[in-house]
């Protein structure tokens, strides 16, 4: 499949490459972008953040905005995984949303290529941002990232202190700490290995730290070349050593399983974003005080990584785009901190100015877990930290990494090594061959 400038696929190339599955299904047959003519109609906002406090914020914000401007804002809230289907159904039906929450850069790419969203540079250019978050396409930024959802390694700092353990910088050191902190029914780690999104997000940070790449700068699959294959195979062998220290059910483990095990203290190491500390603070404050975070590490102590995650908003090209942009100026301006405070640690700011914003810092959770927050900040500003994920691999925004993500090729590679006891190099070769087939 050939790409245009900066890896952006043309409409025909995108739909041909995706065929009748995955991302392409939702985009097939969409109409032309709307004309900007109608005024004073309600702004339709699709929200994908369904936490209780966030829902209450949007309800209040919509009411406040209508009182202030006379323009009604209709908030529809769905789980984030359902948002893209809602977006495309709205476009297809001729009743599109004006603003929508997205959590997958491949969806932004497809909407931009189809001409259904507008650039947001007027909102993004005025700020400094953390690493690898804007994903510009021909210097145009088509979304407003409001947070990072980095997969970080949580660990029990109380056990580290009592056992005299230090933060590991190598896989061997990590495996040692996993073994030392396990006792009785308390397991040393939980990193999912099933064919699901949790595995995609939580379990490959060690591989990114080792320097593994799926694609080169020309979109050739290099996972099994002479440089990458030994690194990827070493990662698989390390995960095979880690697996016996996990509780039963790692194959089926989901996001919620990892979160609940960390909060309950059933495991001593596991990956997640800031939601863990918020849940622990609410449900098990003693455990919250005993948790801290660290990045993934490589085999020899030379590099660290975090697994990328993110959320943001897009503005659709409709007959109501101008009023929608006015609402976005208000939401991302005077209301931004209030929104972020609805999940103060989990909604890690993508905008760097917010970390020094007095209003943002004046929050109970941010104050109490300031050390953790500062670690998270450093991980998105330190250029030596690898900040990547399956869906952001490659030299530029593109649908191909998204296809690898959605096909669960890499979780299956893990399963081949751990469950089927396949030779690690053979498992890497099999995964690379599958990726070539998916992305040709």
Tab-separated table of C-alpha atoms in Angstrom:
chain	number	residue	atom	x	y	z
A	1	UNK	CA	0.000	0.000	0.000
A	2	UNK	CA	1.470	3.358	-0.991
A	3	UNK	CA	1.164	6.402	1.181
A	4	UNK	CA	1.049	10.094	0.583
A	5	UNK	CA	3.169	12.690	2.319
A	6	UNK	CA	4.092	11.915	5.917
A	7	UNK	CA	2.477	8.508	5.712
A	8	UNK	CA	-1.058	9.830	5.224
A	9	UNK	CA	-3.089	7.464	3.092
A	10	UNK	CA	-5.435	8.681	0.398
A	11	UNK	CA	-9.110	7.816	0.789
A	12	UNK	CA	-8.969	5.109	-1.877
A	13	UNK	CA	-5.792	3.635	-0.431
A	14	UNK	CA	-7.250	3.608	3.070
A	15	UNK	CA	-10.466	1.852	2.146
A	16	UNK	CA	-8.695	-0.596	-0.150
A	17	UNK	CA	-6.102	-1.418	2.475
A	18	UNK	CA	-8.613	-1.975	5.242
A	19	UNK	CA	-11.054	-3.847	3.026
A	20	UNK	CA	-14.238	-4.997	4.688
A	21	UNK	CA	-12.932	-5.259	8.231
A	22	UNK	CA	-11.590	-3.209	11.074
A	23	UNK	CA	-11.518	0.554	10.692
A	24	UNK	CA	-12.653	0.565	7.084
A	25	UNK	CA	-16.127	-0.789	7.797
A	26	UNK	CA	-17.212	2.213	9.745
A	27	UNK	CA	-15.958	4.695	7.160
A	28	UNK	CA	-17.350	3.112	4.017
A	29	UNK	CA	-20.104	5.099	2.348
A	30	UNK	CA	-19.865	8.269	4.413
A	31	UNK	CA	-21.198	11.450	2.910
A	32	UNK	CA	-19.392	14.672	2.155
A	33	UNK	CA	-18.485	17.060	4.976
A	34	UNK	CA	-21.268	19.401	6.055
A	35	UNK	CA	-21.643	22.957	4.841
A	36	UNK	CA	-21.281	25.695	7.424
A	37	UNK	CA	-24.529	27.564	7.117
A	38	UNK	CA	-26.891	26.874	9.980
A	39	UNK	CA	-26.505	28.854	13.209
A	40	UNK	CA	-27.891	28.757	16.747
A	41	UNK	CA	-28.686	25.080	16.665
A	42	UNK	CA	-27.518	22.925	19.583
A	43	UNK	CA	-23.912	21.778	19.717
A	44	UNK	CA	-23.801	17.981	19.799
A	45	UNK	CA	-20.905	16.708	21.930
A	46	UNK	CA	-19.986	13.009	22.115
A	47	UNK	CA	-18.231	12.242	25.386
A	48	UNK	CA	-16.335	8.994	25.956
A	49	UNK	CA	-15.306	9.579	29.567
A	50	UNK	CA	-17.988	7.984	31.713
A	51	UNK	CA	-16.643	8.422	35.237
A	52	UNK	CA	-19.239	9.794	37.653
A	53	UNK	CA	-17.409	13.067	38.277
A	54	UNK	CA	-16.708	13.621	34.573
A	55	UNK	CA	-20.356	13.069	33.660
A	56	UNK	CA	-21.381	15.566	36.330
A	57	UNK	CA	-18.855	18.072	34.972
A	58	UNK	CA	-20.246	17.920	31.439
A	59	UNK	CA	-23.816	18.202	32.648
A	60	UNK	CA	-22.936	21.329	34.606
A	61	UNK	CA	-20.738	22.720	31.830
A	62	UNK	CA	-23.510	22.372	29.248
A	63	UNK	CA	-25.923	24.180	31.548
A	64	UNK	CA	-23.400	26.935	32.269
A	65	UNK	CA	-22.573	27.432	28.596
A	66	UNK	CA	-26.232	27.743	27.631
A	67	UNK	CA	-26.824	30.291	30.386
A	68	UNK	CA	-23.785	32.236	29.231
A	69	UNK	CA	-24.348	32.144	25.458
A	70	UNK	CA	-27.900	30.969	24.829
A	71	UNK	CA	-26.553	27.987	22.854
A	72	UNK	CA	-27.636	24.543	23.978
A	73	UNK	CA	-24.969	21.839	24.289
A	74	UNK	CA	-26.266	18.284	24.073
A	75	UNK	CA	-23.909	15.813	25.742
A	76	UNK	CA	-24.122	12.167	24.680
A	77	UNK	CA	-21.926	9.864	26.753
A	78	UNK	CA	-20.846	6.364	25.748
A	79	UNK	CA	-17.898	4.130	26.675
A	80	UNK	CA	-14.882	5.286	24.692
A	81	UNK	CA	-14.723	2.008	22.781
A	82	UNK	CA	-18.107	2.798	21.255
A	83	UNK	CA	-17.391	6.396	20.269
A	84	UNK	CA	-16.043	5.817	16.760
A	85	UNK	CA	-19.106	3.818	15.773
A	86	UNK	CA	-21.315	6.628	17.097
A	87	UNK	CA	-19.280	9.213	15.182
A	88	UNK	CA	-19.506	7.386	11.871
A	89	UNK	CA	-23.177	6.484	12.302
A	90	UNK	CA	-23.921	10.159	12.868
A	91	UNK	CA	-22.058	11.169	9.728
A	92	UNK	CA	-23.763	8.493	7.672
A	93	UNK	CA	-27.223	9.446	8.909
A	94	UNK	CA	-26.740	13.133	8.148
A	95	UNK	CA	-26.885	14.058	11.830
A	96	UNK	CA	-23.205	14.286	12.790
A	97	UNK	CA	-21.772	15.235	16.127
A	98	UNK	CA	-20.017	18.585	16.235
A	99	UNK	CA	-17.363	17.552	18.775
A	100	UNK	CA	-16.347	14.024	19.687
A	101	UNK	CA	-14.060	12.195	22.076
A	102	UNK	CA	-11.564	9.818	20.430
A	103	UNK	CA	-8.948	7.534	21.945
A	104	UNK	CA	-7.218	6.009	18.933
A	105	UNK	CA	-5.048	8.009	16.545
A	106	UNK	CA	-6.023	5.703	13.668
A	107	UNK	CA	-9.588	6.981	13.966
A	108	UNK	CA	-8.359	10.583	13.850
A	109	UNK	CA	-6.362	9.729	10.755
A	110	UNK	CA	-9.335	8.213	8.960
A	111	UNK	CA	-11.666	11.075	9.844
A	112	UNK	CA	-9.081	13.605	8.666
A	113	UNK	CA	-8.447	11.784	5.395
A	114	UNK	CA	-12.203	11.643	4.722
A	115	UNK	CA	-12.461	15.391	5.387
A	116	UNK	CA	-14.820	14.999	8.323
A	117	UNK	CA	-12.775	16.871	10.950
A	118	UNK	CA	-11.080	20.256	10.913
A	119	UNK	CA	-7.542	21.232	11.968
A	120	UNK	CA	-7.262	22.541	15.517
A	121	UNK	CA	-3.941	24.369	15.239
A	122	UNK	CA	-5.549	27.583	16.459
A	123	UNK	CA	-6.102	25.781	19.765
A	124	UNK	CA	-2.925	23.690	19.936
A	125	UNK	CA	-0.274	26.060	18.563
A	126	UNK	CA	-0.499	28.378	21.567
A	127	UNK	CA	0.716	25.701	23.991
A	128	UNK	CA	3.766	23.535	24.631
A	129	UNK	CA	3.019	19.834	24.651
A	130	UNK	CA	4.578	16.653	25.959
A	131	UNK	CA	6.356	14.192	23.716
A	132	UNK	CA	4.686	12.285	20.885
A	133	UNK	CA	1.131	13.495	21.446
A	134	UNK	CA	-0.044	15.869	18.673
A	135	UNK	CA	0.471	13.509	15.700
A	136	UNK	CA	0.479	16.270	13.051
A	137	UNK	CA	-0.456	15.459	9.460
A	138	UNK	CA	1.252	17.816	6.995
A	139	UNK	CA	1.757	20.200	9.930
A	140	UNK	CA	-1.957	20.237	10.714
A	141	UNK	CA	-3.149	18.993	14.097
A	142	UNK	CA	-6.578	17.387	13.848
A	143	UNK	CA	-7.274	16.697	17.503
A	144	UNK	CA	-6.923	18.257	20.930
A	145	UNK	CA	-5.250	15.731	23.241
A	146	UNK	CA	-6.448	16.373	26.766
A	147	UNK	CA	-4.478	13.660	28.547
A	148	UNK	CA	-1.921	10.913	28.497
A	149	UNK	CA	-2.962	7.449	29.646
A	150	UNK	CA	0.499	5.970	30.019
A	151	UNK	CA	0.881	2.371	31.099
A	152	UNK	CA	3.393	2.575	33.942
A	153	UNK	CA	4.590	-0.157	36.262
A	154	UNK	CA	3.054	0.102	39.724
A	155	UNK	CA	5.047	-1.447	42.553
A	156	UNK	CA	4.766	-1.836	46.325
A	157	UNK	CA	7.190	0.683	47.774
A	158	UNK	CA	6.495	-0.547	51.329
A	159	UNK	CA	7.736	-4.018	50.388
A	160	UNK	CA	10.709	-2.541	48.550
A	161	UNK	CA	11.631	-0.653	51.736
A	162	UNK	CA	11.156	-3.595	54.094
A	163	UNK	CA	13.054	-6.008	51.824
A	164	UNK	CA	15.814	-3.560	50.953
A	165	UNK	CA	15.011	-3.620	47.238
A	166	UNK	CA	15.914	-0.866	44.786
A	167	UNK	CA	14.109	0.293	41.665
A	168	UNK	CA	15.199	-2.211	38.986
A	169	UNK	CA	17.008	-1.007	35.886
A	170	UNK	CA	17.280	-4.384	34.164
A	171	UNK	CA	14.944	-7.307	33.482
A	172	UNK	CA	16.979	-9.484	35.822
A	173	UNK	CA	16.547	-6.951	38.594
A	174	UNK	CA	12.832	-6.734	37.925
A	175	UNK	CA	12.395	-10.509	37.979
A	176	UNK	CA	14.320	-10.638	41.255
A	177	UNK	CA	12.020	-8.056	42.832
A	178	UNK	CA	8.944	-9.828	41.535
A	179	UNK	CA	10.100	-13.047	43.187
A	180	UNK	CA	11.155	-11.387	46.443
A	181	UNK	CA	7.865	-9.490	46.938
A	182	UNK	CA	5.630	-12.522	46.389
A	183	UNK	CA	4.453	-14.354	49.463
A	184	UNK	CA	1.645	-16.831	50.067
A	185	UNK	CA	-1.392	-15.847	48.004
A	186	UNK	CA	0.230	-12.545	47.052
A	187	UNK	CA	1.678	-12.827	43.544
A	188	UNK	CA	4.668	-10.931	42.237
A	189	UNK	CA	3.161	-9.523	39.035
A	190	UNK	CA	0.248	-9.393	36.640
A	191	UNK	CA	0.805	-8.506	32.993
A	192	UNK	CA	-1.956	-9.736	30.646
A	193	UNK	CA	-1.125	-12.082	27.776
A	194	UNK	CA	-4.561	-12.573	26.198
A	195	UNK	CA	-5.723	-11.364	22.798
A	196	UNK	CA	-7.142	-8.095	24.062
A	197	UNK	CA	-6.460	-4.405	24.382
A	198	UNK	CA	-5.108	-4.759	27.914
A	199	UNK	CA	-2.235	-6.911	26.667
A	200	UNK	CA	-1.553	-4.535	23.778
A	201	UNK	CA	-1.252	-1.630	26.209
A	202	UNK	CA	0.248	-3.128	29.360
A	203	UNK	CA	2.618	-5.909	28.360
A	204	UNK	CA	4.912	-4.608	25.604
A	205	UNK	CA	6.614	-1.749	27.412
A	206	UNK	CA	9.570	-4.034	28.164
A	207	UNK	CA	9.905	-4.674	24.426
A	208	UNK	CA	9.813	-0.957	23.568
A	209	UNK	CA	12.475	-0.307	26.216
A	210	UNK	CA	14.636	-2.941	24.546
A	211	UNK	CA	14.497	-0.859	21.365
A	212	UNK	CA	12.249	-3.111	19.297
A	213	UNK	CA	10.476	-1.500	16.347
A	214	UNK	CA	7.840	-3.013	14.097
A	215	UNK	CA	8.433	-0.757	11.069
A	216	UNK	CA	11.370	1.185	9.687
A	217	UNK	CA	11.112	4.704	8.262
A	218	UNK	CA	9.893	3.338	4.926
A	219	UNK	CA	7.167	1.154	6.468
A	220	UNK	CA	9.043	-2.080	5.927
A	221	UNK	CA	8.316	-4.670	8.633
A	222	UNK	CA	11.591	-5.065	10.528
A	223	UNK	CA	10.432	-7.012	13.586
A	224	UNK	CA	12.315	-10.092	12.414
A	225	UNK	CA	15.401	-8.490	10.884
A	226	UNK	CA	18.905	-9.112	12.158
A	227	UNK	CA	18.748	-6.227	14.635
A	228	UNK	CA	15.214	-6.547	15.990
A	229	UNK	CA	14.618	-10.292	16.112
A	230	UNK	CA	17.140	-11.054	18.885
A	231	UNK	CA	15.719	-8.201	20.966
A	232	UNK	CA	12.121	-9.285	20.476
A	233	UNK	CA	13.038	-12.906	21.200
A	234	UNK	CA	14.842	-11.883	24.388
A	235	UNK	CA	11.714	-9.991	25.465
A	236	UNK	CA	9.581	-13.102	24.901
A	237	UNK	CA	11.968	-15.227	26.929
A	238	UNK	CA	11.829	-12.703	29.763
A	239	UNK	CA	8.019	-12.756	29.737
A	240	UNK	CA	8.136	-16.550	29.876
A	241	UNK	CA	10.209	-16.215	33.059
A	242	UNK	CA	7.752	-13.679	34.465
A	243	UNK	CA	4.619	-15.707	33.731
A	244	UNK	CA	4.965	-18.261	36.575
A	245	UNK	CA	4.899	-15.401	39.080
A	246	UNK	CA	1.467	-14.249	37.896
A	247	UNK	CA	-1.882	-15.359	39.308
A	248	UNK	CA	-3.989	-17.817	37.381
A	249	UNK	CA	-6.075	-16.128	34.741
A	250	UNK	CA	-3.389	-13.961	33.150
A	251	UNK	CA	-4.596	-15.199	29.770
A	252	UNK	CA	-8.032	-13.697	30.385
A	253	UNK	CA	-6.857	-10.693	32.422
A	254	UNK	CA	-8.498	-7.399	31.474
A	255	UNK	CA	-7.928	-3.777	32.449
A	256	UNK	CA	-10.225	-4.150	35.447
A	257	UNK	CA	-8.480	-7.327	36.616
A	258	UNK	CA	-5.117	-5.597	36.779
A	259	UNK	CA	-6.586	-2.543	38.491
A	260	UNK	CA	-8.481	-4.550	41.105
A	261	UNK	CA	-5.507	-6.794	41.900
A	262	UNK	CA	-3.224	-3.805	42.418
A	263	UNK	CA	-5.746	-1.983	44.596
A	264	UNK	CA	-6.387	-5.093	46.681
A	265	UNK	CA	-2.677	-5.830	47.095
A	266	UNK	CA	-3.063	-9.245	45.463
A	267	UNK	CA	-0.117	-8.531	43.159
A	268	UNK	CA	2.991	-6.469	43.806
A	269	UNK	CA	3.702	-5.306	40.241
A	270	UNK	CA	1.357	-4.444	37.393
A	271	UNK	CA	0.828	-1.842	34.721
A	272	UNK	CA	-1.814	0.855	34.521
A	273	UNK	CA	-2.311	4.614	34.305
A	274	UNK	CA	-3.337	7.009	37.088
A	275	UNK	CA	-6.734	5.384	37.580
A	276	UNK	CA	-5.143	2.867	39.971
A	277	UNK	CA	-4.115	5.469	42.517
A	278	UNK	CA	-7.536	7.127	42.350
A	279	UNK	CA	-9.284	3.795	42.944
A	280	UNK	CA	-6.908	2.861	45.741
A	281	UNK	CA	-7.301	6.277	47.375
A	282	UNK	CA	-11.062	5.759	47.384
A	283	UNK	CA	-11.289	2.047	48.223
A	284	UNK	CA	-8.051	1.126	50.003
A	285	UNK	CA	-6.185	4.230	51.242
A	286	UNK	CA	-3.552	2.180	53.037
A	287	UNK	CA	-2.633	0.499	49.760
A	288	UNK	CA	-2.633	3.834	47.918
A	289	UNK	CA	0.042	5.069	50.321
A	290	UNK	CA	2.147	1.993	49.523
A	291	UNK	CA	2.062	2.278	45.717
A	292	UNK	CA	4.440	4.090	43.415
A	293	UNK	CA	5.272	3.974	39.717
A	294	UNK	CA	8.309	3.357	37.556
A	295	UNK	CA	8.943	2.996	33.801
A	296	UNK	CA	9.548	-0.251	31.970
A	297	UNK	CA	13.214	-1.141	31.688
A	298	UNK	CA	15.390	-2.957	29.142
A	299	UNK	CA	17.632	-5.974	29.581
A	300	UNK	CA	20.900	-4.190	30.349
A	301	UNK	CA	19.917	-0.971	32.113
A	302	UNK	CA	20.481	1.489	29.295
A	303	UNK	CA	16.918	2.510	28.367
A	304	UNK	CA	13.434	2.935	29.812
A	305	UNK	CA	10.008	3.188	28.224
A	306	UNK	CA	6.337	3.785	28.907
A	307	UNK	CA	3.491	2.387	26.856
A	308	UNK	CA	1.621	5.172	25.118
A	309	UNK	CA	-2.011	5.973	25.712
A	310	UNK	CA	-3.995	9.138	25.085
A	311	UNK	CA	-7.419	10.733	24.726
A	312	UNK	CA	-8.611	13.822	22.929
A	313	UNK	CA	-11.356	15.693	21.130
A	314	UNK	CA	-11.994	16.299	17.441
A	315	UNK	CA	-14.208	18.957	15.871
A	316	UNK	CA	-16.232	17.751	12.931
A	317	UNK	CA	-16.712	19.701	9.711
A	318	UNK	CA	-20.451	20.397	9.934
A	319	UNK	CA	-22.815	23.311	9.453
A	320	UNK	CA	-22.161	24.053	13.135
A	321	UNK	CA	-18.367	24.005	13.218
A	322	UNK	CA	-17.888	27.668	14.099
A	323	UNK	CA	-20.074	27.505	17.244
A	324	UNK	CA	-18.409	24.199	18.107
A	325	UNK	CA	-15.003	25.856	17.926
A	326	UNK	CA	-16.209	28.603	20.251
A	327	UNK	CA	-17.273	25.955	22.743
A	328	UNK	CA	-13.877	24.271	22.399
A	329	UNK	CA	-12.102	27.557	23.138
A	330	UNK	CA	-14.114	27.772	26.351
A	331	UNK	CA	-13.671	24.098	27.290
A	332	UNK	CA	-9.910	24.070	26.675
A	333	UNK	CA	-9.474	27.498	28.243
A	334	UNK	CA	-11.233	28.455	31.478
A	335	UNK	CA	-12.833	25.015	31.978
A	336	UNK	CA	-9.817	22.805	31.233
A	337	UNK	CA	-8.510	22.429	34.773
A	338	UNK	CA	-11.994	21.771	36.139
A	339	UNK	CA	-12.406	18.986	33.590
A	340	UNK	CA	-9.024	17.426	34.387
A	341	UNK	CA	-9.825	17.478	38.094
A	342	UNK	CA	-12.679	15.033	37.527
A	343	UNK	CA	-9.959	12.345	37.322
A	344	UNK	CA	-6.954	14.311	38.590
A	345	UNK	CA	-4.225	11.660	38.421
A	346	UNK	CA	-5.638	9.559	35.598
A	347	UNK	CA	-6.124	12.582	33.328
A	348	UNK	CA	-2.398	13.289	33.091
A	349	UNK	CA	-2.109	16.623	31.243
A	350	UNK	CA	-0.764	16.573	27.713
A	351	UNK	CA	-0.264	20.348	27.877
A	352	UNK	CA	2.930	21.131	29.756
A	353	UNK	CA	1.829	24.520	31.078
A	354	UNK	CA	-0.804	22.839	33.223
A	355	UNK	CA	1.763	21.129	35.465
A	356	UNK	CA	2.747	24.563	36.790
A	357	UNK	CA	-0.795	25.918	36.877
A	358	UNK	CA	-1.697	26.881	40.452
A	359	UNK	CA	-5.348	25.950	39.970
A	360	UNK	CA	-4.440	22.503	38.638
A	361	UNK	CA	-1.955	21.847	41.444
A	362	UNK	CA	-4.501	22.903	44.073
A	363	UNK	CA	-6.145	19.478	44.227
A	364	UNK	CA	-6.138	16.975	47.080
A	365	UNK	CA	-4.986	13.989	45.011
A	366	UNK	CA	-2.376	15.920	43.041
A	367	UNK	CA	-0.953	17.280	46.289
A	368	UNK	CA	-1.003	13.951	48.106
A	369	UNK	CA	0.615	12.023	45.246
A	370	UNK	CA	2.829	14.830	43.999
A	371	UNK	CA	5.883	12.585	43.741
A	372	UNK	CA	4.055	10.182	41.449
A	373	UNK	CA	2.666	13.072	39.412
A	374	UNK	CA	6.143	14.509	38.974
A	375	UNK	CA	7.453	11.118	37.821
A	376	UNK	CA	4.661	10.966	35.247
A	377	UNK	CA	5.495	14.486	34.077
A	378	UNK	CA	9.163	13.617	33.630
A	379	UNK	CA	8.309	10.554	31.563
A	380	UNK	CA	6.596	12.681	28.880
A	381	UNK	CA	9.286	15.369	28.768
A	382	UNK	CA	12.477	13.287	28.966
A	383	UNK	CA	13.588	12.566	25.405
A	384	UNK	CA	15.585	9.528	26.557
A	385	UNK	CA	12.380	7.718	27.566
A	386	UNK	CA	10.816	5.690	24.769
A	387	UNK	CA	7.173	6.745	24.483
A	388	UNK	CA	5.414	4.471	22.029
A	389	UNK	CA	2.764	1.787	21.595
A	390	UNK	CA	1.640	-0.659	18.940
A	391	UNK	CA	-0.747	1.872	17.365
A	392	UNK	CA	1.863	4.658	17.263
A	393	UNK	CA	4.689	2.614	15.736
A	394	UNK	CA	6.170	3.758	12.417
A	395	UNK	CA	7.558	7.044	11.100
A	396	UNK	CA	4.241	8.962	10.919
A	397	UNK	CA	0.529	8.649	11.722
A	398	UNK	CA	-0.840	5.801	9.640
A	399	UNK	CA	-3.549	3.134	9.668
A	400	UNK	CA	-1.098	0.247	9.495
A	401	UNK	CA	-0.039	0.220	13.160
A	402	UNK	CA	-3.723	0.344	14.036
A	403	UNK	CA	-4.310	-2.797	12.018
A	404	UNK	CA	-1.548	-4.545	13.962
A	405	UNK	CA	-3.155	-3.368	17.197
A	406	UNK	CA	-6.641	-4.574	16.276
A	407	UNK	CA	-5.481	-7.964	14.972
A	408	UNK	CA	-3.726	-8.864	18.275
A	409	UNK	CA	-0.670	-10.183	16.439
A	410	UNK	CA	1.709	-9.338	19.257
A	411	UNK	CA	-0.401	-10.876	22.055
A	412	UNK	CA	-0.535	-14.032	19.955
A	413	UNK	CA	3.250	-13.881	19.682
A	414	UNK	CA	3.384	-13.844	23.493
A	415	UNK	CA	0.994	-16.785	23.718
A	416	UNK	CA	3.032	-18.792	21.217
A	417	UNK	CA	6.118	-18.413	23.369
A	418	UNK	CA	4.532	-18.758	26.825
A	419	UNK	CA	1.630	-21.146	26.370
A	420	UNK	CA	2.750	-23.169	23.349
A	421	UNK	CA	6.422	-23.030	24.369
A	422	UNK	CA	7.422	-22.109	20.829
A	423	UNK	CA	11.013	-21.044	20.244
A	424	UNK	CA	11.126	-17.276	20.751
A	425	UNK	CA	12.778	-16.532	17.402
A	426	UNK	CA	10.192	-18.631	15.599
A	427	UNK	CA	7.380	-16.784	17.382
A	428	UNK	CA	8.865	-13.458	16.247
A	429	UNK	CA	9.155	-14.667	12.649
A	430	UNK	CA	5.547	-15.838	12.660
A	431	UNK	CA	4.344	-12.477	14.007
A	432	UNK	CA	6.362	-10.527	11.445
A	433	UNK	CA	4.965	-12.615	8.591
A	434	UNK	CA	1.436	-11.956	9.823
A	435	UNK	CA	2.081	-8.208	10.053
A	436	UNK	CA	3.385	-8.159	6.472
A	437	UNK	CA	0.210	-9.880	5.326
A	438	UNK	CA	-1.973	-7.429	7.242
A	439	UNK	CA	-0.214	-4.307	6.009
A	440	UNK	CA	0.662	-5.113	2.413
